Tab-separated table of N, CA and C in Angstrom:
chain	number	residue	atom	x	y	z
A	1	UNK	N	-45.641	15.951	-42.037
A	1	UNK	CA	-44.564	16.482	-41.230
A	1	UNK	C	-44.671	15.855	-39.842
A	2	UNK	N	-43.508	15.336	-39.272
A	2	UNK	CA	-43.543	14.699	-37.961
A	2	UNK	C	-43.831	15.729	-36.867
A	3	UNK	N	-44.477	15.241	-35.842
A	3	UNK	CA	-44.817	16.122	-34.735
A	3	UNK	C	-43.596	16.321	-33.840
A	4	UNK	N	-43.688	17.265	-32.930
A	4	UNK	CA	-42.595	17.568	-32.015
A	4	UNK	C	-42.314	16.366	-31.120
A	5	UNK	N	-43.346	15.645	-30.712
A	5	UNK	CA	-43.163	14.482	-29.842
A	5	UNK	C	-42.383	13.399	-30.569
A	6	UNK	N	-42.686	13.164	-31.844
A	6	UNK	CA	-41.971	12.151	-32.622
A	6	UNK	C	-40.513	12.557	-32.791
A	7	UNK	N	-40.275	13.815	-33.118
A	7	UNK	CA	-38.905	14.291	-33.270
A	7	UNK	C	-38.121	14.168	-31.958
A	8	UNK	N	-38.789	14.443	-30.853
A	8	UNK	CA	-38.149	14.331	-29.548
A	8	UNK	C	-37.772	12.876	-29.267
A	9	UNK	N	-38.686	11.935	-29.581
A	9	UNK	CA	-38.386	10.517	-29.370
A	9	UNK	C	-37.254	10.051	-30.265
A	10	UNK	N	-37.268	10.445	-31.513
A	10	UNK	CA	-36.205	10.051	-32.440
A	10	UNK	C	-34.859	10.615	-31.952
A	11	UNK	N	-34.871	11.847	-31.494
A	11	UNK	CA	-33.650	12.463	-30.976
A	11	UNK	C	-33.151	11.713	-29.747
A	12	UNK	N	-34.060	11.323	-28.855
A	12	UNK	CA	-33.686	10.603	-27.648
A	12	UNK	C	-33.099	9.240	-28.000
A	13	UNK	N	-33.698	8.537	-28.970
A	13	UNK	CA	-33.193	7.233	-29.396
A	13	UNK	C	-31.812	7.378	-30.022
A	14	UNK	N	-31.636	8.388	-30.859
A	14	UNK	CA	-30.330	8.604	-31.491
A	14	UNK	C	-29.268	8.952	-30.443
A	15	UNK	N	-29.635	9.757	-29.450
A	15	UNK	CA	-28.698	10.106	-28.379
A	15	UNK	C	-28.330	8.866	-27.575
A	16	UNK	N	-29.317	8.005	-27.286
A	16	UNK	CA	-29.049	6.774	-26.541
A	16	UNK	C	-28.138	5.851	-27.332
A	17	UNK	N	-28.360	5.741	-28.635
A	17	UNK	CA	-27.494	4.906	-29.473
A	17	UNK	C	-26.066	5.448	-29.521
A	18	UNK	N	-25.942	6.768	-29.617
A	18	UNK	CA	-24.607	7.372	-29.643
A	18	UNK	C	-23.884	7.124	-28.317
A	19	UNK	N	-24.613	7.244	-27.200
A	19	UNK	CA	-24.025	6.996	-25.895
A	19	UNK	C	-23.629	5.531	-25.749
A	20	UNK	N	-24.483	4.627	-26.179
A	20	UNK	CA	-24.182	3.202	-26.092
A	20	UNK	C	-22.952	2.861	-26.933
A	21	UNK	N	-22.847	3.462	-28.108
A	21	UNK	CA	-21.689	3.209	-28.968
A	21	UNK	C	-20.411	3.727	-28.324
A	22	UNK	N	-20.508	4.863	-27.650
A	22	UNK	CA	-19.329	5.436	-27.004
A	22	UNK	C	-18.886	4.596	-25.815
A	23	UNK	N	-19.843	3.981	-25.112
A	23	UNK	CA	-19.516	3.200	-23.925
A	23	UNK	C	-19.192	1.739	-24.225
A	24	UNK	N	-19.495	1.289	-25.414
A	24	UNK	CA	-19.243	-0.105	-25.776
A	24	UNK	C	-17.740	-0.362	-25.812
A	25	UNK	N	-17.300	-1.508	-25.274
A	25	UNK	CA	-15.862	-1.794	-25.307
A	25	UNK	C	-15.381	-1.948	-26.738
A	26	UNK	N	-14.213	-1.410	-26.984
A	26	UNK	CA	-13.650	-1.517	-28.321
A	26	UNK	C	-12.749	-2.739	-28.381
A	27	UNK	N	-12.698	-3.394	-29.498
A	27	UNK	CA	-11.819	-4.560	-29.604
A	27	UNK	C	-10.364	-4.119	-29.458
A	28	UNK	N	-9.510	-4.990	-28.896
A	28	UNK	CA	-8.110	-4.610	-28.713
A	28	UNK	C	-7.432	-4.367	-30.047
A	29	UNK	N	-6.397	-3.552	-29.996
A	29	UNK	CA	-5.605	-3.295	-31.203
A	29	UNK	C	-4.975	-4.616	-31.639
A	30	UNK	N	-4.408	-4.609	-32.790
A	30	UNK	CA	-3.780	-5.826	-33.305
A	30	UNK	C	-2.908	-6.448	-32.222
A	31	UNK	N	-3.075	-7.713	-32.006
A	31	UNK	CA	-2.377	-8.407	-30.924
A	31	UNK	C	-0.915	-8.616	-31.287
A	32	UNK	N	-0.085	-7.683	-30.847
A	32	UNK	CA	1.350	-7.839	-31.026
A	32	UNK	C	1.975	-7.852	-29.651
A	33	UNK	N	2.635	-8.922	-29.288
A	33	UNK	CA	3.200	-9.016	-27.937
A	33	UNK	C	4.326	-8.009	-27.735
A	34	UNK	N	4.436	-7.512	-26.503
A	34	UNK	CA	5.526	-6.610	-26.153
A	34	UNK	C	6.830	-7.372	-25.960
A	35	UNK	N	6.727	-8.673	-25.734
A	35	UNK	CA	7.928	-9.473	-25.489
A	35	UNK	C	8.723	-9.642	-26.765
A	36	UNK	N	9.991	-9.369	-26.671
A	36	UNK	CA	10.901	-9.560	-27.791
A	36	UNK	C	11.979	-10.534	-27.347
A	37	UNK	N	12.002	-11.757	-27.878
A	37	UNK	CA	12.981	-12.752	-27.421
A	37	UNK	C	14.421	-12.333	-27.686
A	38	UNK	N	14.635	-11.375	-28.579
A	38	UNK	CA	15.995	-10.920	-28.858
A	38	UNK	C	16.473	-9.879	-27.852
A	39	UNK	N	15.551	-9.366	-27.034
A	39	UNK	CA	15.905	-8.362	-26.026
A	39	UNK	C	15.979	-9.055	-24.675
A	40	UNK	N	17.169	-9.403	-24.274
A	40	UNK	CA	17.380	-10.098	-23.006
A	40	UNK	C	18.335	-9.297	-22.158
A	41	UNK	N	18.110	-9.350	-20.870
A	41	UNK	CA	18.975	-8.641	-19.940
A	41	UNK	C	19.765	-9.653	-19.121
A	42	UNK	N	21.021	-9.369	-18.936
A	42	UNK	CA	21.864	-10.194	-18.088
A	42	UNK	C	22.452	-9.279	-17.026
A	43	UNK	N	21.832	-9.274	-15.879
A	43	UNK	CA	22.263	-8.429	-14.782
A	43	UNK	C	22.924	-9.302	-13.736
A	44	UNK	N	24.139	-8.971	-13.375
A	44	UNK	CA	24.859	-9.732	-12.351
A	44	UNK	C	24.376	-9.287	-10.979
A	45	UNK	N	23.961	-10.269	-10.177
A	45	UNK	CA	23.475	-10.009	-8.841
A	45	UNK	C	24.356	-10.721	-7.827
A	46	UNK	N	24.431	-10.160	-6.624
A	46	UNK	CA	25.194	-10.788	-5.558
A	46	UNK	C	24.536	-12.086	-5.117
A	47	UNK	N	23.203	-12.098	-5.105
A	47	UNK	CA	22.468	-13.299	-4.715
A	47	UNK	C	21.210	-13.403	-5.560
A	48	UNK	N	20.636	-14.590	-5.586
A	48	UNK	CA	19.418	-14.813	-6.355
A	48	UNK	C	18.199	-14.474	-5.502
A	49	UNK	N	17.376	-13.520	-5.931
A	49	UNK	CA	16.175	-13.197	-5.154
A	49	UNK	C	15.203	-14.372	-5.126
A	50	UNK	N	14.667	-14.641	-3.938
A	50	UNK	CA	13.657	-15.689	-3.800
A	50	UNK	C	12.243	-15.123	-3.942
A	51	UNK	N	12.081	-13.854	-3.601
A	51	UNK	CA	10.769	-13.205	-3.689
A	51	UNK	C	10.918	-11.907	-4.463
A	52	UNK	N	9.904	-11.571	-5.247
A	52	UNK	CA	9.942	-10.368	-6.066
A	52	UNK	C	8.680	-9.546	-5.866
A	53	UNK	N	8.817	-8.237	-6.000
A	53	UNK	CA	7.672	-7.320	-5.961
A	53	UNK	C	7.934	-6.226	-6.992
A	54	UNK	N	6.901	-5.877	-7.735
A	54	UNK	CA	6.994	-4.843	-8.762
A	54	UNK	C	6.350	-3.566	-8.257
A	55	UNK	N	6.987	-2.426	-8.512
A	55	UNK	CA	6.400	-1.151	-8.106
A	55	UNK	C	5.096	-0.929	-8.862
A	56	UNK	N	4.230	-0.099	-8.300
A	56	UNK	CA	2.907	0.143	-8.896
A	56	UNK	C	3.015	0.706	-10.308
A	57	UNK	N	4.031	1.513	-10.560
A	57	UNK	CA	4.181	2.092	-11.904
A	57	UNK	C	4.959	1.185	-12.854
A	58	UNK	N	5.421	0.041	-12.355
A	58	UNK	CA	6.093	-0.935	-13.201
A	58	UNK	C	7.525	-0.595	-13.557
A	59	UNK	N	8.134	0.392	-12.890
A	59	UNK	CA	9.486	0.795	-13.255
A	59	UNK	C	10.577	0.131	-12.419
A	60	UNK	N	10.236	-0.367	-11.240
A	60	UNK	CA	11.228	-0.971	-10.355
A	60	UNK	C	10.804	-2.381	-9.965
A	61	UNK	N	11.762	-3.272	-9.956
A	61	UNK	CA	11.556	-4.639	-9.504
A	61	UNK	C	12.410	-4.827	-8.262
A	62	UNK	N	11.766	-5.205	-7.163
A	62	UNK	CA	12.457	-5.401	-5.894
A	62	UNK	C	12.548	-6.892	-5.611
A	63	UNK	N	13.724	-7.338	-5.225
A	63	UNK	CA	13.924	-8.744	-4.910
A	63	UNK	C	14.493	-8.895	-3.524
A	64	UNK	N	14.100	-9.966	-2.852
A	64	UNK	CA	14.641	-10.240	-1.522
A	64	UNK	C	15.278	-11.617	-1.522
A	65	UNK	N	16.429	-11.700	-0.870
A	65	UNK	CA	17.096	-12.988	-0.719
A	65	UNK	C	17.703	-13.029	0.671
A	66	UNK	N	17.763	-14.190	1.212
A	66	UNK	CA	18.300	-14.337	2.562
A	66	UNK	C	18.916	-15.712	2.707
A	67	UNK	N	19.801	-15.799	3.661
A	67	UNK	CA	20.396	-17.070	4.035
A	67	UNK	C	19.866	-17.406	5.418
A	68	UNK	N	19.628	-18.668	5.674
A	68	UNK	CA	19.161	-19.073	6.998
A	68	UNK	C	20.211	-18.664	8.017
A	69	UNK	N	19.797	-17.969	9.048
A	69	UNK	CA	20.693	-17.458	10.094
A	69	UNK	C	21.760	-16.521	9.530
A	70	UNK	N	21.428	-15.774	8.508
A	70	UNK	CA	22.418	-14.862	7.944
A	70	UNK	C	21.777	-13.596	7.414
A	71	UNK	N	22.585	-12.755	6.801
A	71	UNK	CA	22.060	-11.495	6.275
A	71	UNK	C	21.174	-11.719	5.056
A	72	UNK	N	20.466	-10.680	4.682
A	72	UNK	CA	19.624	-10.726	3.491
A	72	UNK	C	19.972	-9.568	2.582
A	73	UNK	N	19.659	-9.721	1.327
A	73	UNK	CA	19.976	-8.683	0.355
A	73	UNK	C	18.693	-8.218	-0.312
A	74	UNK	N	18.510	-6.909	-0.332
A	74	UNK	CA	17.421	-6.272	-1.063
A	74	UNK	C	17.998	-5.812	-2.390
A	75	UNK	N	17.436	-6.302	-3.476
A	75	UNK	CA	17.915	-5.973	-4.812
A	75	UNK	C	16.889	-5.088	-5.507
A	76	UNK	N	17.361	-4.035	-6.172
A	76	UNK	CA	16.490	-3.131	-6.918
A	76	UNK	C	16.960	-3.130	-8.365
A	77	UNK	N	16.044	-3.467	-9.281
A	77	UNK	CA	16.354	-3.526	-10.714
A	77	UNK	C	15.425	-2.583	-11.453
A	78	UNK	N	15.975	-1.833	-12.395
A	78	UNK	CA	15.164	-0.993	-13.273
A	78	UNK	C	14.448	-1.936	-14.234
A	79	UNK	N	13.124	-1.990	-14.132
A	79	UNK	CA	12.351	-2.953	-14.927
A	79	UNK	C	12.328	-2.608	-16.407
A	80	UNK	N	12.627	-1.375	-16.766
A	80	UNK	CA	12.626	-0.978	-18.167
A	80	UNK	C	13.933	-1.339	-18.855
A	81	UNK	N	15.051	-0.999	-18.221
A	81	UNK	CA	16.351	-1.243	-18.842
A	81	UNK	C	16.969	-2.577	-18.447
A	82	UNK	N	16.501	-3.147	-17.318
A	82	UNK	CA	17.084	-4.386	-16.829
A	82	UNK	C	18.357	-4.167	-16.036
A	83	UNK	N	18.718	-2.919	-15.806
A	83	UNK	CA	19.951	-2.600	-15.083
A	83	UNK	C	19.763	-2.711	-13.577
A	84	UNK	N	20.821	-3.126	-12.904
A	84	UNK	CA	20.834	-3.170	-11.455
A	84	UNK	C	20.918	-1.739	-10.932
A	85	UNK	N	19.969	-1.360	-10.079
A	85	UNK	CA	19.952	-0.024	-9.490
A	85	UNK	C	20.705	-0.041	-8.169
A	86	UNK	N	20.426	-1.036	-7.325
A	86	UNK	CA	21.065	-1.097	-6.010
A	86	UNK	C	20.929	-2.488	-5.420
A	87	UNK	N	21.854	-2.804	-4.549
A	87	UNK	CA	21.774	-3.978	-3.686
A	87	UNK	C	22.156	-3.498	-2.291
A	88	UNK	N	21.355	-3.858	-1.311
A	88	UNK	CA	21.645	-3.447	0.054
A	88	UNK	C	21.511	-4.654	0.967
A	89	UNK	N	22.503	-4.854	1.831
A	89	UNK	CA	22.510	-5.973	2.756
A	89	UNK	C	21.904	-5.549	4.086
A	90	UNK	N	21.042	-6.397	4.611
A	90	UNK	CA	20.435	-6.188	5.922
A	90	UNK	C	20.834	-7.366	6.800
A	91	UNK	N	21.435	-7.064	7.954
A	91	UNK	CA	21.986	-8.095	8.835
A	91	UNK	C	20.946	-9.114	9.282
A	92	UNK	N	19.717	-8.675	9.509
A	92	UNK	CA	18.692	-9.579	10.042
A	92	UNK	C	17.970	-10.374	8.955
A	93	UNK	N	18.289	-10.145	7.701
A	93	UNK	CA	17.641	-10.873	6.612
A	93	UNK	C	16.592	-10.044	5.905
A	94	UNK	N	16.132	-10.548	4.769
A	94	UNK	CA	15.071	-9.927	3.986
A	94	UNK	C	14.173	-11.059	3.500
A	95	UNK	N	12.951	-11.119	4.010
A	95	UNK	CA	12.043	-12.216	3.656
A	95	UNK	C	10.980	-11.779	2.672
A	96	UNK	N	9.712	-11.963	3.066
A	96	UNK	CA	8.604	-11.539	2.208
A	96	UNK	C	8.716	-10.053	1.949
A	97	UNK	N	8.268	-9.626	0.769
A	97	UNK	CA	8.478	-8.241	0.354
A	97	UNK	C	7.230	-7.707	-0.334
A	98	UNK	N	6.935	-6.426	-0.117
A	98	UNK	CA	5.763	-5.791	-0.734
A	98	UNK	C	6.048	-4.298	-0.898
A	99	UNK	N	5.516	-3.710	-1.976
A	99	UNK	CA	5.679	-2.283	-2.245
A	99	UNK	C	4.350	-1.585	-1.966
A	100	UNK	N	4.420	-0.385	-1.366
A	100	UNK	CA	3.199	0.378	-1.105
A	100	UNK	C	2.562	0.805	-2.431
A	101	UNK	N	1.250	1.049	-2.437
A	101	UNK	CA	0.579	1.440	-3.685
A	101	UNK	C	1.152	2.695	-4.335
A	102	UNK	N	1.658	3.636	-3.527
A	102	UNK	CA	2.227	4.851	-4.116
A	102	UNK	C	3.703	4.686	-4.488
A	103	UNK	N	4.299	3.542	-4.156
A	103	UNK	CA	5.675	3.253	-4.529
A	103	UNK	C	6.725	3.935	-3.677
A	104	UNK	N	6.334	4.656	-2.645
A	104	UNK	CA	7.292	5.385	-1.820
A	104	UNK	C	7.876	4.548	-0.690
A	105	UNK	N	7.207	3.452	-0.344
A	105	UNK	CA	7.645	2.625	0.765
A	105	UNK	C	7.711	1.162	0.322
A	106	UNK	N	8.610	0.447	0.958
A	106	UNK	CA	8.786	-0.973	0.716
A	106	UNK	C	8.732	-1.639	2.090
A	107	UNK	N	8.114	-2.798	2.166
A	107	UNK	CA	7.987	-3.511	3.433
A	107	UNK	C	8.535	-4.923	3.254
A	108	UNK	N	9.341	-5.375	4.220
A	108	UNK	CA	9.802	-6.746	4.172
A	108	UNK	C	9.883	-7.318	5.581
A	109	UNK	N	9.733	-8.637	5.663
A	109	UNK	CA	9.806	-9.325	6.952
A	109	UNK	C	11.241	-9.768	7.211
A	110	UNK	N	11.558	-9.905	8.479
A	110	UNK	CA	12.857	-10.445	8.868
A	110	UNK	C	12.806	-10.875	10.323
A	111	UNK	N	13.747	-11.725	10.696
A	111	UNK	CA	13.855	-12.171	12.077
A	111	UNK	C	14.562	-11.138	12.923
A	112	UNK	N	14.638	-11.412	14.204
A	112	UNK	CA	15.319	-10.503	15.115
A	112	UNK	C	16.806	-10.797	15.154
A	113	UNK	N	17.481	-10.335	16.215
A	113	UNK	CA	18.930	-10.547	16.333
A	113	UNK	C	19.318	-12.027	16.291
A	114	UNK	N	18.489	-12.900	16.825
A	114	UNK	CA	18.711	-14.344	16.701
A	114	UNK	C	17.625	-14.838	15.748
A	115	UNK	N	18.033	-15.339	14.585
A	115	UNK	CA	17.089	-15.642	13.505
A	115	UNK	C	15.883	-16.448	13.981
A	116	UNK	N	14.712	-16.004	13.607
A	116	UNK	CA	13.413	-16.630	13.864
A	116	UNK	C	12.959	-16.573	15.326
A	117	UNK	N	13.681	-15.861	16.207
A	117	UNK	CA	13.182	-15.745	17.569
A	117	UNK	C	12.087	-14.689	17.675
A	118	UNK	N	12.032	-13.808	16.692
A	118	UNK	CA	11.015	-12.766	16.620
A	118	UNK	C	10.738	-12.503	15.147
A	119	UNK	N	9.662	-11.782	14.886
A	119	UNK	CA	9.381	-11.404	13.497
A	119	UNK	C	9.114	-9.906	13.440
A	120	UNK	N	9.785	-9.258	12.520
A	120	UNK	CA	9.632	-7.823	12.315
A	120	UNK	C	9.239	-7.554	10.871
A	121	UNK	N	8.601	-6.415	10.660
A	121	UNK	CA	8.402	-5.871	9.320
A	121	UNK	C	9.154	-4.554	9.287
A	122	UNK	N	10.058	-4.408	8.340
A	122	UNK	CA	10.784	-3.156	8.173
A	122	UNK	C	10.085	-2.320	7.115
A	123	UNK	N	9.940	-1.037	7.401
A	123	UNK	CA	9.406	-0.069	6.441
A	123	UNK	C	10.607	0.688	5.884
A	124	UNK	N	10.767	0.674	4.567
A	124	UNK	CA	11.949	1.221	3.913
A	124	UNK	C	11.533	2.299	2.919
A	125	UNK	N	12.260	3.402	2.908
A	125	UNK	CA	12.052	4.460	1.917
A	125	UNK	C	12.656	3.968	0.600
A	126	UNK	N	11.870	3.890	-0.472
A	126	UNK	CA	12.369	3.332	-1.732
A	126	UNK	C	13.388	4.231	-2.424
A	127	UNK	N	13.395	5.525	-2.125
A	127	UNK	CA	14.356	6.397	-2.797
A	127	UNK	C	15.748	6.322	-2.166
A	128	UNK	N	15.825	6.028	-0.868
A	128	UNK	CA	17.118	5.973	-0.185
A	128	UNK	C	17.488	4.573	0.297
A	129	UNK	N	16.519	3.665	0.342
A	129	UNK	CA	16.664	2.311	0.883
A	129	UNK	C	17.050	2.319	2.362
A	130	UNK	N	16.659	3.368	3.056
A	130	UNK	CA	16.897	3.444	4.500
A	130	UNK	C	15.664	2.983	5.243
A	131	UNK	N	15.901	2.250	6.320
A	131	UNK	CA	14.804	1.771	7.151
A	131	UNK	C	14.209	2.947	7.911
A	132	UNK	N	12.901	3.108	7.786
A	132	UNK	CA	12.181	4.162	8.489
A	132	UNK	C	11.825	3.686	9.889
A	133	UNK	N	11.345	2.446	9.953
A	133	UNK	CA	11.003	1.867	11.250
A	133	UNK	C	10.854	0.360	11.120
A	134	UNK	N	10.978	-0.303	12.261
A	134	UNK	CA	10.747	-1.748	12.370
A	134	UNK	C	9.538	-1.962	13.242
A	135	UNK	N	8.648	-2.833	12.799
A	135	UNK	CA	7.443	-3.155	13.551
A	135	UNK	C	7.512	-4.618	13.971
A	136	UNK	N	7.510	-4.884	15.279
A	136	UNK	CA	7.499	-6.258	15.742
A	136	UNK	C	6.074	-6.806	15.579
A	137	UNK	N	5.970	-7.931	14.872
A	137	UNK	CA	4.647	-8.456	14.555
A	137	UNK	C	4.400	-9.856	15.094
A	138	UNK	N	5.400	-10.489	15.685
A	138	UNK	CA	5.167	-11.824	16.200
A	138	UNK	C	6.423	-12.476	16.726
A	139	UNK	N	6.247	-13.722	17.145
A	139	UNK	CA	7.349	-14.484	17.707
A	139	UNK	C	8.134	-15.226	16.637
A	140	UNK	N	7.557	-15.375	15.446
A	140	UNK	CA	8.224	-16.107	14.376
A	140	UNK	C	7.684	-15.628	13.039
A	141	UNK	N	8.548	-15.552	12.040
A	141	UNK	CA	8.121	-15.122	10.698
A	141	UNK	C	7.623	-16.269	9.840
A	142	UNK	N	7.614	-17.484	10.387
A	142	UNK	CA	7.183	-18.624	9.573
A	142	UNK	C	5.703	-18.750	9.542
């Protein structure tokens, strides 16, 4: 008959093996791509976005487009359905774009009243697309 010490060691080894098995990475499920070439979206946009940012939860795609010395357009697309959610024009332009980690705010660069004489970052509420504040960050956005 095994002693208590032997049983304790065997139990400890079995517990360690069970823990190691639980923590070991599992192989991925059958590799089936989510992309379906037959599922394409054709969304009409006012302008072609030059820069894109995806929300942290992957549900919204934000695009920025601008014309030199002209207004810029912020485009919001539902990333799941491919539908256009909103387009909003900003007189000073819409340059580089980034979404906050919580998805509640959007930030984009733009010039001042005379293009490229100043550089601002606008903080925008993603639910209303209203500018919360403008932060002057430099003399040029380039």
